[in-house]
Short mmCIF file of C-alpha atoms and ligand atoms in Angstrom, two decimals:
data_model
loop_
_atom_site.label_atom_id
_atom_site.label_comp_id
_atom_site.label_asym_id
_atom_site.label_seq_id
_atom_site.Cartn_x
_atom_site.Cartn_y
_atom_site.Cartn_z
CA MET L 1 176.00 -43.34 -23.16
CA ALA L 2 177.89 -41.71 -25.91
CA ALA L 3 177.06 -41.99 -29.54
CA GLN L 4 179.53 -43.86 -31.59
CA PRO L 5 179.47 -43.06 -35.26
CA ARG L 6 180.26 -46.29 -36.98
CA THR L 7 179.38 -48.51 -39.87
CA ALA L 8 176.75 -50.95 -38.87
CA LEU L 9 177.16 -54.67 -39.20
CA ARG L 10 174.53 -56.78 -41.09
CA HIS L 11 171.56 -57.30 -38.78
CA GLU L 12 171.37 -60.73 -37.28
CA PRO L 13 169.38 -61.65 -34.15
CA SER L 14 171.74 -61.66 -31.12
CA ALA L 15 172.03 -60.84 -27.43
CA ASP L 16 172.41 -57.17 -28.58
CA ASP L 17 168.73 -57.34 -29.87
CA ASP L 18 167.53 -58.05 -26.29
CA ALA L 19 169.62 -55.29 -24.97
CA PHE L 20 168.13 -52.96 -27.70
CA ALA L 21 164.54 -54.14 -26.95
CA ARG L 22 165.17 -53.68 -23.21
CA ASP L 23 166.68 -50.16 -23.61
CA VAL L 24 163.93 -48.97 -26.01
CA ILE L 25 161.10 -50.23 -23.83
CA GLY L 26 162.74 -48.81 -20.65
CA GLY L 27 163.33 -45.49 -22.48
CA LEU L 28 159.83 -45.27 -23.86
CA THR L 29 158.06 -46.18 -20.66
CA GLY L 30 160.13 -43.68 -18.54
CA ARG L 31 159.28 -40.05 -17.95
CA PRO L 32 160.49 -38.12 -19.91
CA LYS L 33 160.79 -40.58 -22.74
CA ARG L 34 164.30 -41.04 -24.02
CA LEU L 35 166.38 -43.19 -26.34
CA SER L 36 170.11 -43.61 -26.28
CA PRO L 37 172.05 -41.88 -29.09
CA LYS L 38 174.18 -44.94 -29.51
CA TYR L 39 171.37 -46.52 -31.48
CA PHE L 40 171.49 -43.87 -34.20
CA TYR L 41 174.20 -45.70 -36.02
CA ASP L 42 172.75 -48.57 -38.03
CA GLU L 43 173.66 -48.70 -41.64
CA SER L 44 171.45 -45.87 -42.71
CA GLY L 45 172.25 -43.91 -39.66
CA ALA L 46 175.96 -44.10 -40.28
CA ARG L 47 175.43 -43.03 -43.90
CA LEU L 48 173.29 -40.03 -42.72
CA PHE L 49 175.93 -39.03 -40.22
CA GLU L 50 178.53 -38.98 -42.92
CA GLN L 51 176.27 -36.61 -44.77
CA ILE L 52 175.79 -34.51 -41.73
CA THR L 53 179.57 -33.95 -41.47
CA ALA L 54 179.73 -32.42 -44.97
CA LEU L 55 176.64 -30.04 -44.36
CA PRO L 56 177.41 -26.27 -44.68
CA GLU L 57 175.87 -25.71 -41.15
CA TYR L 58 177.64 -28.62 -39.49
CA TYR L 59 180.97 -26.82 -38.67
CA PRO L 60 182.58 -29.34 -36.28
CA THR L 61 183.99 -31.82 -38.67
CA ARG L 62 185.38 -29.15 -41.03
CA CYS L 63 186.88 -27.06 -38.18
CA GLU L 64 188.49 -30.08 -36.45
CA LEU L 65 190.11 -31.25 -39.71
CA SER L 66 191.56 -27.91 -40.45
CA ILE L 67 192.86 -27.49 -36.92
CA LEU L 68 194.39 -31.02 -37.01
CA CYS L 69 196.02 -30.32 -40.47
CA ASP L 70 197.16 -26.77 -39.77
CA ASN L 71 198.71 -27.67 -36.35
CA ALA L 72 199.85 -31.26 -36.98
CA ALA L 73 203.42 -30.66 -36.24
CA ALA L 74 202.76 -28.83 -32.93
CA ILE L 75 200.24 -31.47 -31.95
CA ALA L 76 202.62 -34.27 -32.86
CA ARG L 77 205.15 -32.85 -30.44
CA PHE L 78 202.93 -33.87 -27.60
CA ILE L 79 203.10 -37.55 -28.74
CA PRO L 80 206.00 -39.09 -26.83
CA ALA L 81 208.75 -40.63 -29.00
CA GLY L 82 208.06 -44.28 -29.79
CA ALA L 83 204.48 -44.07 -28.55
CA ALA L 84 201.58 -46.06 -29.88
CA LEU L 85 198.72 -43.99 -31.01
CA VAL L 86 195.37 -45.42 -29.69
CA GLU L 87 192.26 -43.89 -31.35
CA PHE L 88 188.96 -44.38 -29.45
CA GLY L 89 186.18 -44.84 -32.03
CA SER L 90 188.39 -44.65 -35.02
CA GLY L 91 185.70 -45.02 -37.85
CA SER L 92 187.36 -44.00 -41.02
CA SER L 93 190.73 -42.92 -39.41
CA LYS L 94 190.57 -39.82 -41.63
CA LYS L 95 191.56 -37.50 -38.78
CA ALA L 96 194.30 -39.75 -37.54
CA ARG L 97 195.97 -39.64 -40.97
CA CYS L 98 196.69 -35.90 -40.24
CA LEU L 99 198.77 -36.99 -37.25
CA LEU L 100 200.27 -40.12 -38.85
CA ALA L 101 201.56 -38.04 -41.76
CA THR L 102 203.48 -35.62 -39.43
CA ALA L 103 204.50 -37.78 -36.46
CA PRO L 104 207.12 -40.28 -37.77
CA LYS L 105 208.04 -41.32 -34.19
CA ILE L 106 204.70 -43.16 -33.69
CA SER L 107 205.61 -46.84 -33.16
CA ALA L 108 202.09 -48.26 -33.91
CA TYR L 109 198.56 -47.12 -34.71
CA VAL L 110 195.77 -48.81 -32.73
CA PRO L 111 192.28 -48.01 -34.13
CA VAL L 112 189.61 -49.10 -31.64
CA ASP L 113 186.10 -49.48 -33.07
CA ILE L 114 183.04 -51.64 -32.63
CA SER L 115 182.77 -52.37 -36.36
CA SER L 116 185.02 -55.11 -37.48
CA GLU L 117 184.23 -54.43 -41.18
CA MET L 118 185.21 -50.74 -40.89
CA LEU L 119 188.42 -51.72 -38.94
CA ALA L 120 189.48 -54.34 -41.53
CA ARG L 121 188.86 -51.96 -44.47
CA GLU L 122 190.67 -49.03 -42.89
CA ALA L 123 193.59 -51.12 -41.64
CA GLN L 124 194.15 -52.38 -45.17
CA GLY L 125 194.21 -48.72 -46.56
CA LEU L 126 196.58 -47.55 -43.74
CA ARG L 127 198.99 -50.50 -44.24
CA ARG L 128 199.12 -49.64 -47.90
CA ASP L 129 199.76 -45.88 -47.27
CA TYR L 130 202.07 -46.41 -44.25
CA PRO L 131 203.98 -49.55 -45.00
CA GLN L 132 206.42 -49.09 -42.10
CA LEU L 133 203.75 -48.53 -39.47
CA PRO L 134 202.32 -51.41 -37.49
CA VAL L 135 198.52 -51.05 -37.61
CA LEU L 136 196.91 -53.01 -34.72
CA PRO L 137 193.16 -52.88 -34.91
CA VAL L 138 191.07 -53.57 -31.86
CA GLU L 139 187.41 -54.50 -32.14
CA ALA L 140 185.76 -53.12 -28.96
CA ASP L 141 183.18 -50.72 -27.51
CA PHE L 142 185.60 -48.16 -26.36
CA THR L 143 183.28 -46.89 -23.64
CA LEU L 144 183.79 -50.26 -21.82
CA PRO L 145 187.13 -51.66 -20.51
CA PHE L 146 189.00 -53.52 -23.24
CA ARG L 147 192.50 -54.98 -23.64
CA LEU L 148 195.27 -53.23 -25.76
CA PRO L 149 197.33 -55.60 -27.97
CA ALA L 150 200.10 -57.40 -25.95
CA MET L 151 202.76 -55.91 -28.24
CA LEU L 152 202.11 -52.57 -26.62
CA ALA L 153 203.31 -53.82 -23.13
CA GLY L 154 205.85 -51.32 -21.94
CA ALA L 155 205.46 -48.90 -24.83
CA ALA L 156 204.46 -45.25 -24.24
CA ARG L 157 200.89 -44.53 -25.35
CA ALA L 158 199.02 -41.51 -26.71
CA GLY L 159 195.33 -41.44 -27.01
CA PHE L 160 193.30 -39.73 -29.80
CA PHE L 161 189.60 -38.98 -29.30
CA PRO L 162 188.45 -36.57 -32.01
CA GLY L 163 184.93 -35.51 -33.16
CA SER L 164 183.77 -34.10 -29.85
CA THR L 165 182.16 -37.43 -29.19
CA ILE L 166 182.97 -36.58 -25.49
CA GLY L 167 180.14 -34.06 -25.90
CA ASN L 168 177.53 -36.91 -26.31
CA PHE L 169 178.43 -38.21 -22.78
CA GLU L 170 176.73 -36.75 -19.74
CA PRO L 171 179.57 -34.77 -17.97
CA HIS L 172 179.91 -37.43 -15.19
CA GLU L 173 180.19 -40.14 -18.00
CA GLY L 174 182.76 -38.00 -19.82
CA CYS L 175 184.70 -37.82 -16.52
CA ALA L 176 184.48 -41.65 -16.17
CA PHE L 177 185.56 -42.15 -19.77
CA LEU L 178 188.60 -39.83 -19.28
CA ARG L 179 189.60 -41.69 -16.11
CA HIS L 180 189.31 -45.03 -17.89
CA ALA L 181 191.43 -43.64 -20.79
CA ARG L 182 193.99 -42.43 -18.25
CA ALA L 183 194.18 -45.82 -16.57
CA MET L 184 194.51 -47.67 -19.96
CA LEU L 185 197.10 -45.29 -21.49
CA GLY L 186 199.35 -45.18 -18.47
CA SER L 187 201.13 -42.54 -16.31
CA ALA L 188 203.25 -41.06 -19.20
CA ALA L 189 200.35 -40.72 -21.59
CA THR L 190 198.97 -37.79 -23.69
CA LEU L 191 195.43 -37.56 -24.94
CA ILE L 192 194.63 -35.56 -27.95
CA ILE L 193 190.93 -34.74 -27.77
CA GLY L 194 188.43 -32.74 -30.00
CA VAL L 195 186.01 -30.62 -27.98
CA ASP L 196 183.26 -28.46 -29.40
CA LEU L 197 182.95 -25.02 -27.74
CA VAL L 198 180.09 -22.88 -26.50
CA LYS L 199 179.07 -20.36 -29.10
CA ASP L 200 176.22 -18.28 -30.38
CA ALA L 201 172.98 -20.31 -30.04
CA ALA L 202 171.93 -19.51 -33.63
CA ILE L 203 175.10 -21.28 -35.04
CA LEU L 204 174.45 -24.28 -32.82
CA ASN L 205 170.81 -24.58 -33.65
CA ALA L 206 171.47 -24.42 -37.42
CA ALA L 207 174.16 -27.11 -37.06
CA TYR L 208 171.69 -29.54 -35.48
CA ASP L 209 168.63 -28.47 -37.61
CA ASP L 210 170.08 -28.01 -41.12
CA ALA L 211 168.09 -26.47 -43.96
CA ALA L 212 168.31 -29.72 -46.08
CA GLY L 213 166.71 -31.69 -43.27
CA VAL L 214 169.50 -34.34 -43.05
CA THR L 215 169.70 -34.19 -39.27
CA ALA L 216 165.91 -34.55 -39.10
CA LYS L 217 166.28 -37.73 -41.21
CA PHE L 218 169.07 -39.00 -38.93
CA ASN L 219 166.96 -38.37 -35.85
CA LEU L 220 163.79 -40.03 -37.39
CA ASN L 221 165.80 -42.96 -38.67
CA LEU L 222 165.89 -44.18 -35.04
CA LEU L 223 162.14 -44.81 -35.29
CA THR L 224 162.64 -46.63 -38.63
CA ARG L 225 165.21 -48.81 -36.96
CA ILE L 226 162.85 -49.60 -34.05
CA ASN L 227 160.01 -50.43 -36.54
CA ARG L 228 162.30 -52.85 -38.48
CA GLU L 229 164.15 -54.44 -35.59
CA LEU L 230 161.48 -54.44 -32.86
CA GLY L 231 158.32 -54.88 -34.94
CA ALA L 232 157.04 -51.40 -34.04
CA ASN L 233 154.56 -49.35 -35.89
CA PHE L 234 155.74 -45.73 -35.57
CA ASP L 235 154.23 -43.50 -38.32
CA LEU L 236 157.15 -41.32 -39.07
CA THR L 237 154.86 -38.60 -40.50
CA THR L 238 153.41 -38.04 -37.03
CA PHE L 239 156.82 -37.21 -35.45
CA SER L 240 158.99 -34.20 -36.04
CA HIS L 241 162.72 -33.42 -35.40
CA GLU L 242 163.41 -30.83 -32.76
CA ALA L 243 166.85 -29.54 -31.86
CA PHE L 244 167.75 -26.59 -29.71
CA TYR L 245 170.54 -25.23 -27.54
CA ASN L 246 169.86 -25.43 -23.85
CA SER L 247 171.90 -22.42 -22.68
CA GLU L 248 171.51 -23.33 -19.00
CA ARG L 249 172.91 -26.80 -19.50
CA HIS L 250 175.37 -25.87 -22.31
CA ARG L 251 174.02 -28.60 -24.58
CA ILE L 252 172.17 -29.13 -27.86
CA GLU L 253 169.16 -31.31 -27.13
CA MET L 254 167.61 -33.51 -29.89
CA HIS L 255 164.06 -34.70 -29.53
CA LEU L 256 161.40 -36.38 -31.55
CA ALA L 257 158.01 -34.76 -30.94
CA SER L 258 154.68 -36.47 -31.44
CA LYS L 259 152.44 -34.28 -33.54
CA LYS L 260 149.36 -35.77 -31.95
CA ARG L 261 148.01 -37.93 -29.21
CA GLN L 262 148.60 -41.51 -30.29
CA LYS L 263 149.41 -45.08 -29.26
CA VAL L 264 152.39 -46.96 -30.77
CA ARG L 265 153.05 -50.64 -30.59
CA VAL L 266 156.67 -51.49 -29.70
CA ALA L 267 157.93 -55.06 -29.04
CA GLY L 268 154.40 -56.14 -27.93
CA ARG L 269 153.93 -53.12 -25.65
CA VAL L 270 151.63 -50.14 -26.28
CA ILE L 271 153.21 -46.79 -25.74
CA ASP L 272 151.01 -43.68 -25.25
CA PHE L 273 152.00 -40.29 -26.54
CA ARG L 274 150.39 -36.99 -25.66
CA ALA L 275 150.35 -34.36 -28.45
CA GLY L 276 153.70 -32.57 -28.37
CA GLU L 277 155.28 -35.16 -26.04
CA THR L 278 158.86 -35.76 -27.02
CA ILE L 279 161.44 -38.58 -27.00
CA HIS L 280 164.86 -37.10 -25.92
CA THR L 281 167.30 -38.77 -28.30
CA GLU L 282 170.62 -37.01 -27.83
CA ASN L 283 172.61 -34.32 -25.87
CA SER L 284 175.66 -32.70 -27.37
CA TYR L 285 177.44 -30.87 -24.68
CA LYS L 286 179.47 -27.70 -25.48
CA TYR L 287 182.33 -26.74 -23.27
CA THR L 288 184.39 -23.55 -22.64
CA LEU L 289 188.10 -23.99 -22.35
CA GLU L 290 187.65 -23.46 -18.61
CA SER L 291 184.82 -25.99 -18.09
CA PHE L 292 186.53 -28.63 -20.18
CA GLY L 293 189.86 -28.01 -18.29
CA ALA L 294 188.00 -28.57 -14.99
CA LEU L 295 186.53 -31.86 -16.23
CA ALA L 296 189.83 -33.07 -17.47
CA ARG L 297 191.61 -32.16 -14.24
CA GLY L 298 189.03 -33.99 -12.23
CA ALA L 299 189.65 -37.11 -14.34
CA GLY L 300 193.49 -37.23 -13.79
CA TRP L 301 194.65 -35.08 -16.82
CA THR L 302 196.31 -31.73 -17.04
CA PRO L 303 195.39 -29.52 -20.03
CA ALA L 304 198.74 -28.72 -21.75
CA ALA L 305 197.80 -27.09 -25.11
CA VAL L 306 194.83 -25.96 -27.09
CA TRP L 307 194.32 -25.16 -30.74
CA THR L 308 191.18 -23.66 -32.12
CA ASP L 309 189.98 -22.48 -35.43
CA ALA L 310 190.02 -18.77 -36.35
CA LYS L 311 186.41 -18.22 -35.19
CA GLY L 312 186.98 -20.14 -31.99
CA TYR L 313 184.14 -22.60 -32.73
CA PHE L 314 186.06 -25.84 -32.02
CA SER L 315 189.05 -26.94 -30.13
CA VAL L 316 191.72 -29.77 -30.19
CA GLN L 317 193.37 -30.15 -26.80
CA ALA L 318 196.46 -31.94 -25.58
CA LEU L 319 196.03 -33.39 -22.12
CA VAL L 320 198.91 -34.97 -20.21
CA ALA L 321 198.38 -37.58 -17.51
CA GLN L 322 198.77 -36.24 -14.01
CA GLU L 323 201.29 -37.94 -11.71
CA GLU L 324 199.72 -40.59 -9.55
C1 LIG J 1 178.86 -37.92 -32.93
N1 LIG J 1 178.56 -36.53 -32.39
C2 LIG J 1 179.76 -35.89 -31.90
C3 LIG J 1 177.69 -35.71 -33.16
C4 LIG J 1 177.38 -34.41 -32.44
O1 LIG J 1 177.61 -33.30 -32.99
O2 LIG J 1 177.04 -34.39 -31.18
C5 LIG J 1 176.39 -36.47 -33.44
C6 LIG J 1 175.33 -35.60 -34.19
N2 LIG J 1 174.04 -35.45 -33.86
C7 LIG J 1 173.47 -34.62 -34.70
N3 LIG J 1 174.32 -34.10 -35.56
C8 LIG J 1 175.58 -34.75 -35.14
#
């Protein structure tokens, strides 16, 4: 399941809590132990992720913004005239603004996000800055099927999926997401997507294990969240952040490693850790232009154009829907 950077809602007990408890217990009693990266983004996690995007070592956000701004006119040419722009996991809509500023033919902007607070705040700002543009927010988990506003019936649609969030999906899940986006956007659609690229391992390792320790805090915050929401007793000083590039699987792996043999209570269960045992918390897949092209083709899209930064670290790609 992909991570979804977002602003968290105030915590109130809900059916989601049961799902969280079930997922955490299932993940910690499995072998190897794992937790879904979607749980990184409580209020503190969302704040820490914002800090990560500004770190000197974390190149993806800076590279993608500069690609979008430097090539906005060329990218906008792939958005069909009169199309609605649907952004999956819109967050602050900062990146979409590059496109909105240069693509006057967009008929509506449809930010899709799980956080209603974030959606309401950003929609207000966008309506102020683009008074002619209908902004139609949709509160939804974009990884699951959801309905587009009825107003869009019959309109051409272009998707926007920046941030290389596709990299947090397992490749088969990424393929399923691209298929679902293709079905939702229709046969005349374009998808503008940010994809992080394979590169020197030292650059990747630094991006996910920064000198200031912000990514370590982001990773460890998952244990703080489990302590708070599931009454667990993780001692954070006994776990360490590990991040490394797995060159065989083309992915950064993040783990939390237990520094000693210990028992931890979680939601009424006792979980045993061996010294050095890890909880696998995230994968961030990196693609080549060829490997991502193959994934896209297999999901019903044809790669039509690619833009990269000068160092070739990151790509923004235009995909067009294949004929049925
Ligand atoms: C949200 N996602 C694309 C980030 C990434 O680079 O995989 C999440 C992240 N994890 C650690 N640093 C950033």
